[in-house]
Amino acid sequence: MIRIIKTEDYNEMSRKAANIIAAQVISKPNCVLGLATGSTPIGTYKRLVEMYEAGDLDFSGVKTANLDEYKGLTRDNDQSYYFFMHDNLFNHVNIDPENTNIPDGTKEDAEKECAAYEELIKELGGVDLQLLGLGHNGHIGFNEPADDFPVATHCVDLQESTIEANKRFFASIDDVPRKAYTMGIGTIMNADKILILVSGEDKADIVAKAFFGPVTPQVPASVLQLHKNVTLIADAAALSKVNK
Ligand code: F6R
């Protein structure tokens, strides 16, 4: 069952998302948050930082596990997800760096790194709340449309459309990484609760397909319809193609 929260705009979406994450941290100070990158959660992270600065939120016991990372980018590369997370959240709150986890894109042995990451999530006791964004093709993490749902953390070849969408962040299209490490659909579905954020009219078609169409690996996010506790926070523009 997907609970839908409709907001007026991106800012309201971000505030409501931050409230849900804050409620999780307050009710379980040593919780495990699954985190996402991309443009969608930036406002949410900003709001969480404000709550921390106001003295309303304590991250000292929180552990995190990010969804994905480009393979081959060093951590100081400003396009790595490691860099993004530090820039947008970790450097601005009192989280213990030891408690933050992101697949290591510099590890060449993909199988070994992905198996170790999957094991690490198990050792953390699983994810309490997983934050997600939604790709235009329905991807979550870097799980692209495919013939089946990938179960565990794995290495993916990025699709041309994803490389194309990401090239704006790199000097040239040749600099865009071709591979990434990502939690699998099984890893994501194992989270206790899922919070997916969507904003903008350009996502309206995929929102209709993913949450109101059939469950199919061709639209990876559609699998969320089968999860027991999913909240979708979407702005009016993203919900404009559905009757919500
Ligand atoms: C990010 C991630 C991706 C993004 C998705 C949407 O860690 O896993 O699935 O959530 O590509 O990206 P934005 O928010 O930039 O539209």
XYZ file of N, CA and C and ligand atoms in Angstrom:
748
model
N 0.844 -1.205 0.000
C 0.000 0.000 0.000
C 0.881 1.258 0.000
N 0.580 2.136 -0.931
C 1.365 3.365 -0.978
C 0.528 4.523 -0.428
N 1.093 5.156 0.574
C 0.436 6.338 1.133
C 0.963 7.537 0.345
N 0.036 8.356 -0.165
C 0.475 9.475 -1.001
C 0.245 10.800 -0.281
N 1.300 11.587 -0.195
C 1.175 12.937 0.351
C 1.422 13.910 -0.799
N 0.379 14.669 -1.124
C 0.496 15.627 -2.227
C 0.884 16.989 -1.659
N 1.870 17.603 -2.255
C 2.291 18.921 -1.779
C 2.146 19.941 -2.907
N 2.145 21.188 -2.487
C 1.994 22.258 -3.472
C 3.217 22.330 -4.392
N 4.385 22.229 -3.770
C 5.609 22.427 -4.553
C 6.786 21.665 -3.938
N 7.969 21.890 -4.532
C 9.195 21.216 -4.088
C 9.517 21.527 -2.625
N 9.346 22.780 -2.230
C 9.709 23.159 -0.857
C 8.849 22.446 0.174
N 7.558 22.363 -0.101
C 6.678 21.665 0.842
C 7.014 20.178 0.865
N 7.312 19.614 -0.306
C 7.732 18.211 -0.364
C 8.960 17.998 0.525
N 9.918 18.897 0.418
C 11.178 18.763 1.164
C 10.940 18.867 2.668
N 10.100 19.814 3.062
C 9.816 19.987 4.499
C 9.129 18.766 5.062
N 8.150 18.228 4.310
C 7.407 17.068 4.822
C 8.299 15.840 4.883
N 9.185 15.705 3.897
C 10.117 14.567 3.903
C 11.050 14.670 5.105
N 11.554 15.883 5.354
C 12.463 16.075 6.489
C 11.736 15.771 7.802
N 10.459 16.112 7.877
C 9.694 15.816 9.106
C 9.612 14.312 9.351
N 9.395 13.553 8.287
C 9.283 12.088 8.441
C 10.634 11.494 8.858
N 11.710 11.998 8.248
C 13.044 11.497 8.619
C 13.363 11.892 10.070
N 13.004 13.129 10.432
C 13.247 13.586 11.804
C 12.471 12.717 12.803
N 11.231 12.392 12.463
C 10.420 11.552 13.358
C 11.099 10.194 13.552
N 11.677 9.663 12.478
C 12.391 8.386 12.566
C 13.592 8.511 13.512
N 14.366 9.580 13.347
C 15.581 9.765 14.152
C 15.211 10.002 15.625
N 14.139 10.743 15.858
C 13.736 11.029 17.243
C 13.206 9.766 17.918
N 12.429 8.978 17.175
C 11.832 7.791 17.807
C 12.838 6.653 17.952
N 13.877 6.642 17.107
C 14.920 5.608 17.234
C 16.275 6.259 16.951
N 16.907 6.829 17.987
C 18.136 7.618 17.766
C 19.286 6.831 17.130
N 19.262 5.495 17.233
C 20.330 4.713 16.596
C 19.837 4.005 15.334
N 18.896 4.669 14.642
C 18.314 4.040 13.447
C 19.297 4.024 12.283
N 18.950 3.209 11.275
C 19.731 3.150 10.039
C 18.906 3.826 8.944
N 19.457 4.917 8.396
C 18.780 5.608 7.300
C 19.419 5.186 5.983
N 18.596 4.801 5.020
C 19.081 4.562 3.664
C 18.949 5.877 2.911
N 20.025 6.341 2.288
C 19.996 7.683 1.703
C 20.207 7.674 0.195
N 19.727 8.738 -0.434
C 19.804 8.878 -1.889
C 20.512 10.182 -2.247
N 21.003 10.259 -3.469
C 21.585 11.504 -3.970
C 20.660 12.050 -5.071
N 21.187 12.890 -5.946
C 20.368 13.473 -7.013
C 19.804 14.810 -6.589
N 19.083 15.476 -7.498
C 18.579 16.816 -7.142
C 17.396 16.755 -6.195
N 16.601 15.690 -6.258
C 15.356 15.656 -5.471
C 15.572 15.822 -3.955
N 16.493 15.086 -3.312
C 16.566 15.194 -1.841
C 17.367 16.374 -1.300
N 17.900 17.227 -2.184
C 18.761 18.319 -1.692
C 18.014 19.218 -0.695
N 16.759 19.565 -1.015
C 15.960 20.417 -0.122
C 15.664 19.731 1.198
N 15.483 18.424 1.146
C 15.216 17.653 2.372
C 16.451 17.693 3.276
N 17.633 17.478 2.686
C 18.866 17.504 3.480
C 19.084 18.901 4.082
N 18.764 19.919 3.299
C 18.932 21.292 3.774
C 18.064 21.527 5.017
N 16.843 21.048 4.932
C 15.897 21.209 6.056
C 16.375 20.410 7.279
N 16.927 19.225 7.057
C 17.441 18.429 8.183
C 18.605 19.161 8.855
N 19.448 19.792 8.045
C 20.572 20.555 8.600
C 20.027 21.712 9.455
N 18.973 22.370 8.952
C 18.375 23.478 9.727
C 17.830 22.968 11.065
N 17.182 21.808 11.034
C 16.638 21.243 12.282
C 17.768 20.944 13.261
N 18.874 20.413 12.716
C 20.036 20.119 13.559
C 20.587 21.415 14.166
N 20.724 22.432 13.320
C 21.290 23.712 13.789
C 20.402 24.361 14.847
N 19.086 24.114 14.740
C 18.149 24.677 15.725
C 18.153 23.870 17.026
N 18.921 22.780 17.042
C 18.993 21.953 18.251
C 17.861 20.943 18.353
N 17.150 20.730 17.246
C 15.987 19.837 17.293
C 16.289 18.411 16.832
N 17.495 18.172 16.368
C 17.790 16.854 15.819
C 19.226 16.461 16.157
N 19.386 15.202 16.578
C 20.701 14.713 16.993
C 21.046 13.488 16.146
N 22.118 13.593 15.378
C 22.508 12.502 14.487
C 23.612 11.622 15.090
N 23.940 11.855 16.373
C 25.137 11.188 16.912
C 25.019 9.665 16.925
N 23.798 9.147 16.996
C 23.654 7.685 17.013
C 23.226 7.106 15.672
N 22.954 7.981 14.700
C 22.381 7.534 13.423
C 23.442 6.875 12.542
N 23.024 5.805 11.864
C 23.900 5.163 10.873
C 23.241 5.320 9.500
N 24.049 5.395 8.464
C 23.470 5.565 7.128
C 24.077 4.581 6.140
N 23.296 4.256 5.123
C 23.773 3.425 4.011
C 23.215 4.039 2.733
N 24.091 4.518 1.873
C 23.608 5.116 0.621
C 23.275 4.054 -0.414
N 22.386 4.454 -1.304
C 21.907 3.541 -2.342
C 22.972 3.114 -3.335
N 23.798 4.096 -3.749
C 24.625 3.806 -4.929
C 25.839 4.724 -5.020
N 26.709 4.387 -5.941
C 27.914 5.188 -6.207
C 28.430 4.839 -7.597
N 28.971 5.839 -8.282
C 29.619 5.586 -9.571
C 30.861 4.733 -9.375
N 31.075 3.809 -10.288
C 32.319 3.029 -10.249
C 33.407 3.838 -10.939
N 34.553 3.938 -10.268
C 35.715 4.564 -10.901
C 35.947 6.014 -10.495
N 35.003 6.627 -9.775
C 35.242 8.008 -9.336
C 35.876 7.997 -7.948
N 36.904 8.815 -7.784
C 37.520 8.900 -6.458
C 36.617 9.731 -5.545
N 36.803 9.569 -4.258
C 35.903 10.207 -3.299
C 36.012 11.729 -3.299
N 37.148 12.262 -3.741
C 37.282 13.723 -3.781
C 36.743 14.310 -5.091
N 36.304 13.459 -6.010
C 35.684 13.955 -7.248
C 34.328 14.569 -6.881
N 34.104 15.817 -7.310
C 32.872 16.482 -6.843
C 31.604 15.884 -7.459
N 31.738 14.926 -8.361
C 30.553 14.230 -8.889
C 30.320 12.880 -8.205
N 31.228 12.496 -7.302
C 31.004 11.214 -6.610
C 29.876 11.408 -5.601
N 29.176 10.347 -5.327
C 28.086 10.437 -4.366
C 28.624 10.591 -2.941
N 29.853 10.122 -2.750
C 30.548 10.340 -1.475
C 30.672 11.852 -1.231
N 31.146 12.561 -2.253
C 31.306 14.014 -2.158
C 29.950 14.683 -1.907
N 28.955 14.280 -2.687
C 27.601 14.844 -2.578
C 27.068 14.722 -1.148
N 27.180 13.540 -0.578
C 26.593 13.320 0.752
C 27.288 14.166 1.816
N 28.617 14.305 1.681
C 29.341 15.130 2.645
C 28.987 16.604 2.459
N 28.889 17.010 1.215
C 28.609 18.397 0.887
C 27.191 18.812 1.315
N 26.236 17.914 1.147
C 24.834 18.262 1.407
C 24.340 17.926 2.806
N 24.992 16.941 3.462
C 24.465 16.552 4.773
C 25.550 16.261 5.821
N 26.410 15.276 5.528
C 27.278 14.761 6.599
C 28.175 15.829 7.227
N 28.685 16.764 6.399
C 29.602 17.779 6.938
C 28.885 18.812 7.803
N 27.568 18.805 7.790
C 26.829 19.875 8.462
C 26.051 19.421 9.693
N 26.124 18.124 10.008
C 25.417 17.614 11.195
C 26.401 16.794 12.036
N 25.958 16.389 13.228
C 26.878 15.691 14.138
C 26.863 14.173 13.939
N 26.836 13.737 12.668
C 26.892 12.294 12.427
C 28.349 11.844 12.543
N 28.563 10.645 13.088
C 29.911 10.088 13.184
C 30.294 9.543 11.807
N 31.378 10.066 11.198
C 31.760 9.598 9.857
C 31.881 8.076 9.777
N 32.241 7.476 10.901
C 32.358 6.004 10.956
C 31.012 5.322 10.719
N 29.937 6.059 10.960
C 28.599 5.478 10.832
C 27.973 5.718 9.457
N 28.715 6.355 8.556
C 28.167 6.600 7.221
C 28.754 5.593 6.238
N 27.909 5.074 5.382
C 28.350 4.036 4.444
C 27.847 4.332 3.032
N 28.767 4.206 2.082
C 28.458 4.410 0.661
C 29.270 3.361 -0.085
N 28.692 2.697 -1.092
C 29.529 1.737 -1.834
C 30.805 2.450 -2.301
N 31.926 1.751 -2.264
C 33.209 2.368 -2.616
C 33.496 2.168 -4.100
N 33.285 3.252 -4.867
C 33.454 3.194 -6.320
C 34.892 3.008 -6.767
N 35.825 3.191 -5.836
C 37.234 3.032 -6.215
C 37.665 1.571 -6.145
N 36.822 0.728 -5.570
C 37.153 -0.702 -5.483
C 36.901 -1.340 -6.845
N 37.950 -1.874 -7.430
C 37.899 -2.419 -8.793
C 37.104 -3.729 -8.872
N 37.231 -4.548 -7.808
C 36.592 -5.865 -7.822
C 35.105 -5.698 -7.468
N 34.285 -5.583 -8.511
C 32.867 -5.253 -8.325
C 32.147 -6.300 -7.474
N 32.412 -7.555 -7.779
C 31.693 -8.610 -7.062
C 31.976 -8.553 -5.567
N 33.264 -8.359 -5.261
C 33.694 -8.332 -3.865
C 33.097 -7.114 -3.135
N 33.161 -5.946 -3.759
C 32.659 -4.725 -3.123
C 31.138 -4.814 -2.903
N 30.427 -5.337 -3.907
C 28.964 -5.408 -3.791
C 28.546 -6.417 -2.724
N 29.252 -7.550 -2.661
C 28.928 -8.556 -1.637
C 29.224 -7.990 -0.252
N 30.338 -7.255 -0.133
C 30.710 -6.670 1.168
C 29.670 -5.636 1.599
N 29.147 -4.868 0.640
C 28.158 -3.830 0.969
C 26.849 -4.458 1.439
N 26.456 -5.502 0.744
C 25.226 -6.224 1.113
C 25.372 -6.783 2.544
N 26.548 -7.328 2.833
C 26.835 -7.903 4.149
C 26.799 -6.805 5.227
N 27.371 -5.663 4.890
C 27.418 -4.544 5.829
C 25.997 -4.096 6.227
N 25.101 -4.040 5.256
C 23.715 -3.635 5.559
C 23.084 -4.653 6.521
N 23.392 -5.919 6.286
C 22.875 -6.960 7.207
C 23.439 -6.752 8.606
N 24.749 -6.482 8.673
C 25.390 -6.271 9.983
C 24.815 -5.063 10.714
N 24.390 -4.062 9.952
C 23.777 -2.872 10.576
C 22.388 -3.212 11.131
N 21.865 -4.360 10.744
C 20.538 -4.763 11.197
C 19.443 -4.369 10.219
N 19.845 -3.985 9.004
C 18.857 -3.600 7.984
C 18.535 -2.116 8.072
N 17.865 -1.625 7.040
C 17.551 -0.194 6.945
C 16.174 0.073 7.561
N 16.098 1.055 8.453
C 14.806 1.407 9.062
C 13.965 2.243 8.101
N 14.605 3.234 7.490
C 13.870 4.125 6.580
C 14.740 4.388 5.355
N 14.242 4.003 4.192
C 14.992 4.197 2.948
C 14.397 5.361 2.168
N 15.238 6.355 1.896
C 14.831 7.503 1.088
C 15.159 7.205 -0.374
N 14.216 7.516 -1.282
C 14.436 7.268 -2.711
C 14.018 8.478 -3.539
N 14.683 8.639 -4.683
C 14.192 9.512 -5.745
C 13.732 8.606 -6.882
N 13.172 9.195 -7.915
C 12.655 8.395 -9.034
C 13.263 8.884 -10.346
N 13.875 7.974 -11.104
C 14.432 8.334 -12.410
C 13.324 8.461 -13.450
N 13.601 9.179 -14.542
C 12.579 9.359 -15.588
C 12.167 8.040 -16.223
N 13.049 7.067 -16.182
C 12.703 5.753 -16.750
C 12.193 4.791 -15.668
N 11.944 5.308 -14.484
C 11.411 4.465 -13.412
C 12.485 3.835 -12.553
N 13.756 4.210 -12.794
C 14.793 3.570 -11.966
C 14.749 4.057 -10.522
N 15.139 3.166 -9.626
C 15.383 3.521 -8.220
C 16.771 2.997 -7.898
N 17.550 3.779 -7.143
C 18.979 3.513 -7.108
C 19.424 3.569 -8.567
N 20.312 2.672 -8.964
C 20.665 2.588 -10.388
C 20.077 1.320 -10.998
N 18.950 0.869 -10.452
C 18.275 -0.295 -11.026
C 17.460 0.172 -12.223
N 18.019 -0.070 -13.400
C 17.422 0.402 -14.644
C 16.349 -0.589 -15.122
N 15.451 -0.166 -16.036
C 14.474 -1.111 -16.591
C 15.184 -2.359 -17.125
N 14.623 -3.516 -16.812
C 15.295 -4.781 -17.165
C 14.249 -5.884 -17.259
N 14.712 -7.100 -17.544
C 13.781 -8.225 -17.655
C 13.441 -8.841 -16.306
N 14.279 -8.551 -15.307
C 13.927 -9.033 -13.966
C 14.407 -8.019 -12.919
N 13.972 -8.234 -11.687
C 14.359 -7.329 -10.606
C 15.659 -7.827 -9.980
N 16.752 -7.056 -10.047
C 17.997 -7.506 -9.413
C 17.819 -7.575 -7.892
N 18.306 -8.634 -7.289
C 18.040 -8.858 -5.874
C 18.985 -8.041 -4.981
N 20.281 -8.245 -5.145
C 21.244 -7.703 -4.173
C 22.065 -6.566 -4.795
N 22.932 -5.984 -3.967
C 23.847 -4.939 -4.454
C 24.684 -5.503 -5.598
N 24.781 -4.736 -6.685
C 25.470 -5.245 -7.874
C 26.034 -4.081 -8.688
N 26.808 -4.451 -9.697
C 27.413 -3.445 -10.577
C 26.542 -3.341 -11.829
N 26.180 -2.113 -12.231
C 25.333 -1.955 -13.422
C 26.056 -1.180 -14.510
N 25.697 -1.482 -15.752
C 26.098 -0.653 -16.881
C 25.007 0.407 -17.010
N 25.376 1.654 -16.927
C 24.368 2.713 -16.996
C 23.791 2.806 -18.401
N 22.508 3.067 -18.476
C 21.855 3.191 -19.776
C 22.230 4.522 -20.425
N 22.166 4.534 -21.759
C 22.503 5.754 -22.504
C 21.704 6.951 -21.991
N 20.393 6.737 -21.686
C 19.542 7.855 -21.253
C 20.028 8.404 -19.906
N 20.533 7.525 -19.041
C 21.034 7.967 -17.731
C 22.354 8.718 -17.913
N 23.216 8.199 -18.792
C 24.494 8.874 -19.076
C 24.213 10.265 -19.655
N 23.253 10.298 -20.564
C 22.843 11.553 -21.204
C 22.321 12.538 -20.140
N 21.463 12.032 -19.217
C 20.871 12.903 -18.181
C 21.944 13.427 -17.227
N 23.001 12.644 -17.028
C 24.023 13.023 -16.040
C 25.164 13.837 -16.635
N 25.198 13.940 -17.949
C 26.372 14.575 -18.565
C 26.490 16.053 -18.218
N 25.360 16.664 -17.825
C 25.396 18.085 -17.471
C 26.332 18.364 -16.293
N 26.628 17.323 -15.518
C 27.478 17.518 -14.339
C 28.967 17.311 -14.644
N 29.288 16.858 -15.861
C 30.681 16.531 -16.179
C 31.182 17.433 -17.308
N 32.519 17.520 -17.423
C 33.122 18.376 -18.441
C 32.700 17.920 -19.840
N 32.663 16.619 -20.061
C 32.194 16.107 -21.357
C 31.530 14.749 -21.125
N 30.794 14.298 -22.139
C 30.061 13.029 -21.971
C 31.024 11.869 -21.749
N 32.272 12.003 -22.255
C 33.255 10.934 -22.059
C 33.675 10.802 -20.600
N 33.463 11.859 -19.823
C 33.848 11.799 -18.409
C 32.766 11.154 -17.538
N 31.568 10.950 -18.091
C 30.487 10.353 -17.291
C 30.815 8.868 -17.089
N 30.838 8.417 -15.837
C 31.131 7.001 -15.613
C 30.112 6.106 -16.321
N 30.548 4.947 -16.752
C 29.676 4.004 -17.478
C 29.097 2.942 -16.565
N 29.643 2.827 -15.373
C 29.185 1.788 -14.450
C 28.930 2.369 -13.070
N 28.111 1.681 -12.304
C 27.852 2.105 -10.923
C 27.580 0.881 -10.063
N 27.809 1.045 -8.766
C 27.409 0.029 -7.791
C 26.088 0.493 -7.185
N 25.129 -0.394 -7.082
C 23.834 0.000 -6.514
C 23.221 -1.111 -5.666
N 22.526 -0.693 -4.613
C 21.685 -1.660 -3.895
C 20.756 -2.297 -4.925
N 20.402 -3.549 -4.731
C 19.444 -4.192 -5.624
C 18.020 -3.858 -5.219
N 17.076 -4.293 -6.024
C 15.658 -4.092 -5.678
C 15.334 -4.865 -4.396
N 15.930 -6.036 -4.253
C 15.721 -6.825 -3.029
C 16.240 -6.078 -1.811
N 17.426 -5.480 -1.940
C 18.016 -4.717 -0.828
C 17.061 -3.591 -0.426
N 16.552 -2.868 -1.423
C 15.653 -1.733 -1.156
C 14.354 -2.232 -0.512
N 13.809 -3.314 -1.053
C 12.521 -3.832 -0.550
C 12.634 -4.372 0.882
N 13.865 -4.699 1.308
C 14.062 -5.194 2.667
C 13.968 -4.103 3.721
N 14.004 -2.837 3.286
C 13.914 -1.743 4.267
C 12.558 -1.813 4.962
N 12.571 -1.424 6.219
C 11.348 -1.452 7.003
C 10.305 -0.472 6.452
N 10.772 0.734 6.152
C 9.885 1.773 5.607
C 10.583 2.439 4.419
N 9.803 2.871 3.453
C 10.372 3.535 2.275
C 9.698 4.886 2.093
N 10.517 5.891 1.801
C 10.010 7.240 1.543
C 10.526 7.657 0.172
N 9.618 7.805 -0.798
C 10.053 8.182 -2.143
C 9.535 9.581 -2.470
N 10.426 10.407 -2.986
C 10.108 11.813 -3.269
C 10.126 12.043 -4.767
N 9.113 12.764 -5.262
C 9.088 13.094 -6.691
C 8.576 14.526 -6.860
N 9.272 15.264 -7.689
C 8.887 16.655 -7.936
C 8.993 16.968 -9.427
N 8.045 17.741 -9.930
C 8.150 18.279 -11.281
C 7.305 17.568 -12.318
N 6.856 18.365 -13.277
C 5.975 17.856 -14.338
C 6.664 16.821 -15.219
N 7.985 16.951 -15.350
C 8.727 15.994 -16.186
C 8.697 14.583 -15.614
N 8.262 14.430 -14.353
C 8.166 13.094 -13.753
C 6.714 12.592 -13.719
N 5.761 13.394 -14.228
C 4.340 13.039 -14.099
C 4.017 11.711 -14.813
N 4.585 11.505 -16.008
C 4.300 10.256 -16.737
C 4.805 9.037 -15.986
N 6.026 9.149 -15.445
C 6.606 7.977 -14.784
C 5.930 7.727 -13.421
N 5.444 8.778 -12.774
C 4.673 8.591 -11.530
C 3.420 7.767 -11.828
N 2.723 8.119 -12.917
C 1.500 7.387 -13.282
C 1.833 5.915 -13.549
N 2.909 5.670 -14.292
C 3.287 4.287 -14.623
C 3.724 3.504 -13.388
N 4.597 4.139 -12.584
C 5.218 3.403 -11.480
C 4.233 3.072 -10.366
N 3.328 4.002 -10.065
C 2.484 3.796 -8.884
C 1.038 3.447 -9.218
N 0.660 3.602 -10.486
C -0.727 3.319 -10.868
C -0.808 2.334 -12.020
N 0.342 1.851 -12.493
C 0.366 0.872 -13.579
C 0.732 -0.500 -13.049
N 0.919 -1.462 -13.962
C 1.274 -2.814 -13.529
C 2.689 -2.872 -12.919
N 2.890 -3.822 -12.029
C 4.218 -4.055 -11.456
C 5.049 -4.812 -12.478
N 6.138 -4.200 -12.928
C 6.980 -4.829 -13.943
C 8.428 -4.345 -13.794
N 9.403 -5.241 -14.037
C 10.809 -4.808 -13.957
C 11.174 -3.787 -15.038
N 10.267 -3.603 -16.027
C 10.504 -2.554 -17.026
C 10.308 -1.163 -16.420
N 9.601 -1.122 -15.282
C 9.457 0.117 -14.504
C 9.862 -0.246 -13.071
N 11.162 -0.225 -12.781
C 11.636 -0.781 -11.503
C 10.894 -0.265 -10.266
N 10.543 1.025 -10.230
C 9.879 1.571 -9.034
C 8.498 0.969 -8.806
N 7.913 0.345 -9.838
C 6.569 -0.226 -9.673
C 6.558 -1.313 -8.602
N 7.725 -1.908 -8.330
C 7.809 -2.969 -7.319
C 7.421 -2.432 -5.940
N 7.543 -1.118 -5.755
C 7.232 -0.533 -4.442
C 5.766 -0.731 -4.074
N 4.922 -0.956 -5.078
C 3.494 -1.223 -4.800
C 3.335 -2.471 -3.932
N 4.370 -3.324 -3.929
C 4.285 -4.570 -3.163
C 4.876 -4.444 -1.760
N 5.428 -3.280 -1.445
C 6.049 -3.097 -0.118
C 4.983 -2.728 0.907
N 5.210 -3.128 2.156
C 4.168 -2.939 3.177
C 4.072 -1.499 3.707
N 5.123 -0.710 3.529
C 5.101 0.623 4.138
C 5.852 1.647 3.282
N 5.158 2.158 2.274
C 5.764 3.149 1.379
C 4.999 4.461 1.473
N 5.733 5.552 1.633
C 5.121 6.881 1.540
C 5.703 7.578 0.319
N 4.824 8.048 -0.546
C 5.234 8.844 -1.695
C 4.878 10.295 -1.383
N 5.883 11.161 -1.376
C 5.585 12.592 -1.265
C 5.879 13.198 -2.631
N 4.852 13.731 -3.249
C 5.009 14.262 -4.602
C 4.301 15.602 -4.692
N 4.872 16.494 -5.487
C 4.211 17.783 -5.643
C 3.110 17.684 -6.707
N 2.290 18.735 -6.751
C 1.121 18.711 -7.637
C 1.540 18.457 -9.086
N 2.677 19.036 -9.514
C 3.128 18.862 -10.900
C 3.438 17.390 -11.181
N 4.082 16.715 -10.241
C 4.437 15.297 -10.438
C 3.198 14.408 -10.420
N 2.128 14.881 -9.763
C 0.894 14.093 -9.672
C -0.141 14.536 -10.719
N 0.304 15.390 -11.655
C -0.678 15.991 -12.570
C -1.294 15.012 -13.558
N -0.683 13.829 -13.744
C -1.251 12.868 -14.698
C -2.089 11.785 -14.010
N -2.247 11.915 -12.684
C -3.086 10.943 -11.975
C -4.145 11.690 -11.173
N -5.182 10.962 -10.870
C -6.314 11.585 -10.218
C -6.122 11.598 -8.701
N -5.136 12.355 -8.218
C -4.834 12.362 -6.779
C -4.802 13.786 -6.248
C 20.378 8.631 -6.459
C 19.659 7.586 -7.183
C 18.793 7.868 -8.371
C 18.001 9.176 -8.304
C 17.176 9.368 -9.579
C 16.444 10.687 -9.593
O 21.127 8.076 -5.377
O 19.801 6.476 -6.807
O 17.905 6.779 -8.533
O 17.172 9.165 -7.188
O 18.007 9.302 -10.707
O 17.378 11.720 -9.706
P 16.978 13.256 -9.523
O 16.570 13.421 -8.097
O 18.258 14.011 -9.813
O 15.879 13.522 -10.477
